[in-house]
Coordinates of C-alpha atoms in Angstrom, one line a residue:
M123 CA 30.0 -89.7 50.6
T124 CA 28.9 -87.4 53.3
V125 CA 25.5 -85.9 52.8
L126 CA 24.8 -82.6 54.5
T127 CA 21.6 -82.6 56.5
P128 CA 19.5 -79.5 57.0
A129 CA 21.0 -79.3 60.5
D130 CA 24.5 -79.3 59.2
A131 CA 23.8 -76.7 56.5
P132 CA 25.6 -73.3 56.9
A133 CA 23.5 -70.8 58.7
T134 CA 22.1 -68.1 56.5
V135 CA 22.7 -64.5 57.2
R136 CA 19.9 -63.0 59.1
R137 CA 18.0 -60.4 57.1
T138 CA 17.1 -57.0 58.5
D139 CA 14.9 -54.3 57.4
A140 CA 17.5 -51.6 57.8
R141 CA 18.6 -50.2 54.4
P142 CA 22.2 -49.2 54.0
G143 CA 22.8 -45.7 52.9
T144 CA 19.7 -44.0 54.4
V145 CA 19.8 -40.5 55.7
L146 CA 19.4 -41.8 59.2
D147 CA 22.5 -44.0 58.8
A148 CA 24.5 -41.1 57.4
A149 CA 23.2 -38.8 60.2
R150 CA 24.5 -41.2 62.8
V151 CA 27.9 -41.1 61.2
V152 CA 27.9 -37.3 61.2
A153 CA 26.9 -37.2 64.9
R154 CA 29.8 -39.5 65.8
Q155 CA 32.2 -37.4 63.7
H156 CA 31.4 -34.1 65.3
R157 CA 30.3 -35.2 68.8
T158 CA 33.0 -33.0 70.3
M159 CA 31.4 -29.9 68.7
G160 CA 28.1 -31.1 70.0
W161 CA 29.4 -31.4 73.5
L162 CA 31.0 -27.9 73.3
L163 CA 27.7 -26.4 72.2
G164 CA 25.8 -28.2 75.0
A165 CA 28.3 -27.0 77.6
L166 CA 28.1 -23.4 76.3
T167 CA 24.3 -23.6 76.5
V168 CA 24.3 -25.0 80.0
L169 CA 26.9 -22.4 81.2
A170 CA 24.8 -19.5 79.7
V171 CA 21.6 -20.7 81.3
G172 CA 23.3 -21.3 84.6
A173 CA 24.8 -17.8 84.6
L174 CA 21.3 -16.3 83.9
I175 CA 19.7 -18.3 86.8
V176 CA 22.4 -17.3 89.3
V177 CA 22.4 -13.6 88.3
R178 CA 18.6 -13.3 88.2
W179 CA 18.3 -14.9 91.6
W180 CA 21.0 -12.6 93.0
A181 CA 19.6 -9.4 91.4
D182 CA 16.0 -10.2 92.6
G183 CA 17.4 -10.7 96.1
I184 CA 19.1 -7.3 96.1
A185 CA 15.9 -5.7 94.7
A186 CA 13.8 -7.3 97.4
D187 CA 16.2 -6.1 100.1
F188 CA 16.3 -2.6 98.6
E189 CA 12.5 -2.4 98.5
A190 CA 12.4 -3.4 102.2
T191 CA 14.6 -0.4 103.1
G192 CA 12.0 2.0 101.9
C193 CA 14.6 4.0 100.0
S194 CA 14.3 5.2 96.4
V195 CA 16.8 5.5 93.6
E196 CA 16.6 9.3 93.9
N197 CA 17.4 9.2 97.6
T198 CA 21.2 9.4 97.8
T199 CA 21.5 10.4 101.5
R200 CA 23.9 8.8 103.8
T201 CA 21.3 6.4 105.1
C202 CA 20.2 5.2 101.6
G203 CA 23.4 5.8 99.6
G204 CA 24.9 2.3 100.1
A205 CA 21.6 0.5 99.4
V206 CA 21.0 2.6 96.2
R207 CA 24.5 1.8 94.9
S208 CA 24.1 -1.9 95.7
Y209 CA 20.7 -2.0 94.0
L210 CA 21.9 -0.2 90.9
D211 CA 25.0 -2.3 90.6
G212 CA 22.9 -5.5 90.7
E213 CA 20.5 -4.2 88.1
S214 CA 23.3 -3.0 85.8
L215 CA 25.0 -6.4 86.0
A216 CA 21.6 -8.2 85.2
S217 CA 21.1 -5.9 82.2
R218 CA 24.6 -6.5 80.9
L219 CA 24.2 -10.2 81.1
Q220 CA 21.1 -10.1 79.0
T221 CA 22.9 -8.0 76.5
Y222 CA 25.7 -10.6 76.4
L223 CA 23.1 -13.3 75.8
G224 CA 21.6 -11.4 72.9
L225 CA 25.0 -10.9 71.4
L226 CA 25.7 -14.6 71.8
L227 CA 22.5 -15.5 69.9
M228 CA 23.3 -13.0 67.2
A229 CA 26.8 -14.5 66.8
L230 CA 26.0 -18.2 67.0
P231 CA 24.4 -18.3 63.5
A232 CA 27.8 -17.3 62.0
V233 CA 29.5 -20.0 64.1
F234 CA 26.9 -22.6 62.9
G235 CA 27.5 -21.5 59.3
A236 CA 31.2 -21.6 59.6
F237 CA 31.0 -25.1 61.0
M238 CA 28.9 -26.2 57.9
A239 CA 31.2 -24.4 55.5
G240 CA 34.3 -25.9 57.1
P241 CA 34.4 -29.1 59.1
A242 CA 31.0 -30.5 57.9
V243 CA 31.1 -29.9 54.2
G244 CA 33.9 -27.9 52.8
R245 CA 36.8 -29.9 54.3
E246 CA 35.4 -33.2 53.1
L247 CA 34.9 -31.9 49.6
E248 CA 38.4 -30.4 49.6
S249 CA 40.1 -33.5 51.0
G250 CA 38.0 -36.0 49.0
T251 CA 36.9 -38.0 52.1
Y252 CA 33.3 -37.7 50.9
K253 CA 34.1 -40.5 48.3
L254 CA 34.3 -43.1 51.1
A255 CA 30.7 -42.3 52.2
W256 CA 29.4 -42.2 48.6
S257 CA 31.0 -45.6 47.9
Q258 CA 28.9 -47.2 50.7
A259 CA 25.6 -46.7 49.0
V260 CA 25.1 -43.2 50.3
S261 CA 24.0 -40.9 47.5
P262 CA 25.3 -37.3 47.4
A263 CA 21.9 -35.9 48.2
R264 CA 21.5 -38.1 51.3
W265 CA 25.1 -37.3 52.4
L266 CA 24.4 -33.6 52.2
A267 CA 21.0 -34.0 53.9
A268 CA 22.6 -35.8 56.8
K269 CA 25.3 -33.2 57.0
L270 CA 22.7 -30.5 57.3
A271 CA 20.1 -32.3 59.5
V272 CA 22.4 -33.1 62.5
P273 CA 23.7 -29.5 63.0
A274 CA 20.3 -28.1 62.3
A275 CA 18.8 -30.2 65.2
A276 CA 21.6 -29.2 67.5
A277 CA 21.3 -25.5 66.6
V278 CA 17.5 -25.4 67.0
T279 CA 17.7 -27.2 70.4
A280 CA 20.4 -24.8 71.7
T281 CA 18.5 -21.8 70.4
L282 CA 15.3 -23.0 71.9
V283 CA 16.9 -23.3 75.4
L284 CA 18.6 -19.9 75.2
T285 CA 15.6 -18.0 73.9
A286 CA 13.4 -19.6 76.6
A287 CA 16.0 -18.6 79.2
S288 CA 16.1 -15.0 77.8
A289 CA 12.3 -14.7 78.0
W290 CA 12.3 -16.0 81.6
Y291 CA 15.2 -13.8 82.6
R292 CA 13.5 -10.5 81.6
P293 CA 11.8 -9.1 84.7
E294 CA 8.0 -8.8 84.6
N295 CA 7.8 -5.5 86.5
Q296 CA 9.9 -3.7 84.0
A297 CA 8.7 -0.2 84.9
D298 CA 10.0 -0.6 88.5
R299 CA 13.4 -1.9 87.4
P300 CA 16.2 0.4 86.1
Y301 CA 18.4 -0.7 83.2
V302 CA 15.7 -2.9 81.7
L303 CA 16.4 -3.4 78.0
A304 CA 13.8 -2.1 75.5
W305 CA 12.0 -4.8 73.6
Y306 CA 13.2 -3.3 70.3
G307 CA 16.8 -3.1 71.3
P308 CA 19.0 -5.3 68.9
T309 CA 20.3 -7.6 71.6
L310 CA 17.0 -8.2 73.4
Y311 CA 14.9 -8.4 70.2
G312 CA 17.5 -10.8 68.8
S313 CA 17.2 -13.2 71.8
L314 CA 13.4 -13.5 71.8
G315 CA 10.7 -14.8 69.5
T316 CA 11.3 -16.7 66.2
V317 CA 14.1 -14.6 64.7
P318 CA 16.9 -16.4 66.6
F319 CA 15.7 -19.8 65.1
A320 CA 15.3 -18.4 61.6
L321 CA 18.8 -16.8 61.8
A322 CA 20.4 -20.0 63.0
L323 CA 18.9 -22.0 60.1
F324 CA 19.9 -19.2 57.7
G325 CA 23.5 -19.4 58.9
L326 CA 23.5 -23.2 58.4
A327 CA 22.1 -22.8 54.9
V328 CA 24.7 -20.2 53.9
G329 CA 27.5 -22.3 55.3
T330 CA 26.2 -25.4 53.4
L331 CA 26.1 -23.4 50.1
A332 CA 29.5 -21.9 50.7
G333 CA 31.0 -25.3 51.4
V334 CA 29.5 -26.9 48.3
L335 CA 30.3 -23.9 46.0
L336 CA 33.8 -23.1 47.1
R337 CA 35.0 -26.5 48.3
R338 CA 37.8 -24.8 50.2
T339 CA 37.6 -24.9 54.0
V340 CA 39.1 -21.5 54.9
A341 CA 37.5 -19.6 52.0
A342 CA 34.1 -21.1 52.7
M343 CA 34.2 -20.3 56.4
A344 CA 35.3 -16.7 55.7
A345 CA 32.6 -16.2 53.1
T346 CA 30.0 -17.5 55.5
V347 CA 31.0 -15.4 58.4
V348 CA 31.1 -12.2 56.3
T349 CA 27.7 -13.0 54.7
V350 CA 25.9 -13.8 58.0
G351 CA 27.5 -10.8 59.6
A352 CA 26.3 -8.5 56.9
V353 CA 22.8 -10.0 57.2
V354 CA 22.7 -9.4 61.0
A355 CA 23.8 -5.8 60.4
G356 CA 21.1 -5.4 57.8
Q357 CA 18.5 -6.8 60.2
V358 CA 19.3 -4.1 62.8
R359 CA 19.3 -1.4 60.1
F360 CA 16.1 -2.2 58.3
R361 CA 14.0 -4.0 60.9
S362 CA 11.8 -1.0 61.6
H363 CA 10.7 -1.0 57.9
L364 CA 9.3 -4.5 57.9
W365 CA 5.9 -3.5 59.3
P366 CA 4.0 -0.2 59.0
T367 CA 4.5 2.3 61.8
E368 CA 1.7 4.0 63.7
V369 CA 1.5 7.8 63.6
Y370 CA 1.0 10.0 66.7
E371 CA 0.5 13.7 66.5
S372 CA 0.0 16.3 69.2
A373 CA -0.5 20.0 69.5
L374 CA 2.2 22.4 70.5
N375 CA 0.4 23.2 73.8
T376 CA 0.2 19.6 74.9
S377 CA 2.0 19.1 78.2
N378 CA 3.1 15.6 77.2
P379 CA 3.6 15.5 73.4
A380 CA 4.8 11.9 73.5
G381 CA 1.5 10.8 74.9
F382 CA 1.8 7.1 74.1
P383 CA 3.4 4.2 76.0
T384 CA 7.1 4.8 76.8
E385 CA 7.9 1.3 75.4
S386 CA 7.0 2.4 71.9
W387 CA 9.8 2.3 69.3
I388 CA 10.1 5.8 67.8
T389 CA 11.5 5.6 64.3
W390 CA 11.0 9.2 63.3
S391 CA 9.8 12.4 65.0
G392 CA 9.6 16.0 64.3
Y393 CA 7.2 18.9 63.6
V394 CA 4.0 19.3 61.7
T395 CA 3.2 22.5 59.8
A396 CA -0.2 24.0 59.2
D397 CA -0.5 22.3 55.7
G398 CA 0.4 18.8 57.2
T399 CA 4.0 18.7 56.1
R400 CA 6.3 16.9 58.5
I401 CA 9.7 18.4 59.1
T402 CA 12.6 17.4 61.3
D403 CA 14.3 20.8 61.7
P404 CA 12.1 23.9 61.6
C405 CA 15.3 26.1 61.6
G406 CA 16.6 24.6 58.4
G407 CA 17.9 27.5 56.2
L408 CA 17.0 30.2 58.8
G409 CA 20.4 30.5 60.3
E410 CA 22.1 29.0 63.3
K411 CA 21.4 32.0 65.6
T412 CA 17.6 31.8 65.2
D413 CA 15.9 30.5 68.3
I414 CA 13.7 27.5 68.1
E415 CA 10.5 29.3 68.9
T416 CA 11.1 31.9 66.1
C417 CA 11.8 29.0 63.7
M418 CA 8.6 27.3 64.6
D419 CA 6.6 30.5 64.0
L420 CA 8.4 31.2 60.7
S421 CA 7.8 27.6 59.6
D422 CA 4.2 27.7 60.6
V423 CA 4.6 24.7 63.0
T424 CA 1.4 23.6 64.6
G425 CA 2.4 20.4 66.4
F426 CA 4.6 17.4 66.9
F427 CA 4.5 14.0 65.1
Y428 CA 6.0 10.6 66.0
L429 CA 6.2 7.5 63.9
H430 CA 6.5 4.6 66.2
H431 CA 6.1 0.8 66.7
P432 CA 4.1 0.0 69.8
E433 CA 5.0 -3.2 71.7
S434 CA 2.1 -4.9 70.0
H435 CA 4.2 -4.8 66.8
F436 CA 6.8 -7.2 68.3
W437 CA 5.2 -10.4 66.8
P438 CA 4.4 -9.0 63.3
L439 CA 8.0 -7.7 63.0
Q440 CA 9.3 -11.1 64.3
L441 CA 7.2 -13.2 61.9
V442 CA 8.0 -11.1 58.8
E443 CA 11.7 -11.0 59.5
S444 CA 11.7 -14.8 60.3
G445 CA 9.8 -15.5 57.0
I446 CA 12.4 -13.6 55.0
L447 CA 15.3 -15.4 56.7
L448 CA 13.7 -18.8 56.2
A449 CA 12.9 -18.2 52.6
A450 CA 16.5 -17.2 52.0
A451 CA 17.6 -20.3 53.8
L452 CA 15.4 -22.5 51.6
V453 CA 16.8 -20.9 48.5
A454 CA 20.4 -21.4 49.7
V455 CA 19.8 -25.1 50.5
A456 CA 18.1 -25.7 47.2
V457 CA 21.0 -24.2 45.3
A458 CA 23.5 -26.2 47.3
F459 CA 21.7 -29.5 46.5
R460 CA 21.5 -28.5 42.8
L461 CA 25.2 -27.6 42.7
L462 CA 26.1 -30.9 44.3
R463 CA 24.1 -32.9 41.8
R464 CA 25.6 -30.9 38.9
L465 CA 29.2 -31.3 40.1
H466 CA 29.0 -34.9 41.3
G467 CA 26.0 -36.5 39.7

């Protein structure tokens, strides 16, 4: 009889500390599944930043050359006409590019959400491929957490790079450069600060909820795009109401009635009567042929008023808006996890 010695005994399987079915394991699978989308997002980000660098360098060079000529924008003589046209064309292109970047950052959250609603979540629930992952010791909650974590990391990284590029791209000496976008303009405001990050995460959350709720790829993607688009439109419409405006009033004989910084965001303006009433049209009800001075006398107008946001309100507005978006994103994600547990245990 042959006796097995310890040296002849079968080798035991080496134990590891890695636990199967963790969120990290599932995240690796998600990253491999959608690496093509990740490469596309990275390429888009690199191309956008590269375009900003090239155009900013080119426009700054034209501006320096124009300054060296001693010409001004108002000088359109034969000597300065060509230099003025070249300078304005460069500044116009630089301004348009920053507008395009803002539009891109406003559109990307809908793209992120559509990706979550379709390829990441909705398609797997619709086709039943999620059962393979769940059969390998990955719980539904961990599966959904991994599905959300990987795109969230990619979205935040791309947004960070693009918002940093947008802040760098905006010229410092704005008063000396034509076509500079106002800080409160929808495209520039939407490409700076914390709002782009909050909106990107909101888009992901809405897409996750739509994918879990509808479990149909096309329907979930469409619902996500419509929802995020409506929210973006609502942001532009109601943003000025998120923080109290400041009031500026001036007398009628003031030579410069808008005697506050030109970068202020005027939300409402009009006339002030002797009793303190604010009106927009002093000629209201007095007839179309009444001249404005007569209307002001008849309405007992004593001055002008302006409700405005100074540039110092940029961060309060950004933080309030971001807080609302992040709160809505948390609610959407919580509902998505609750629905997943209810539907699939």
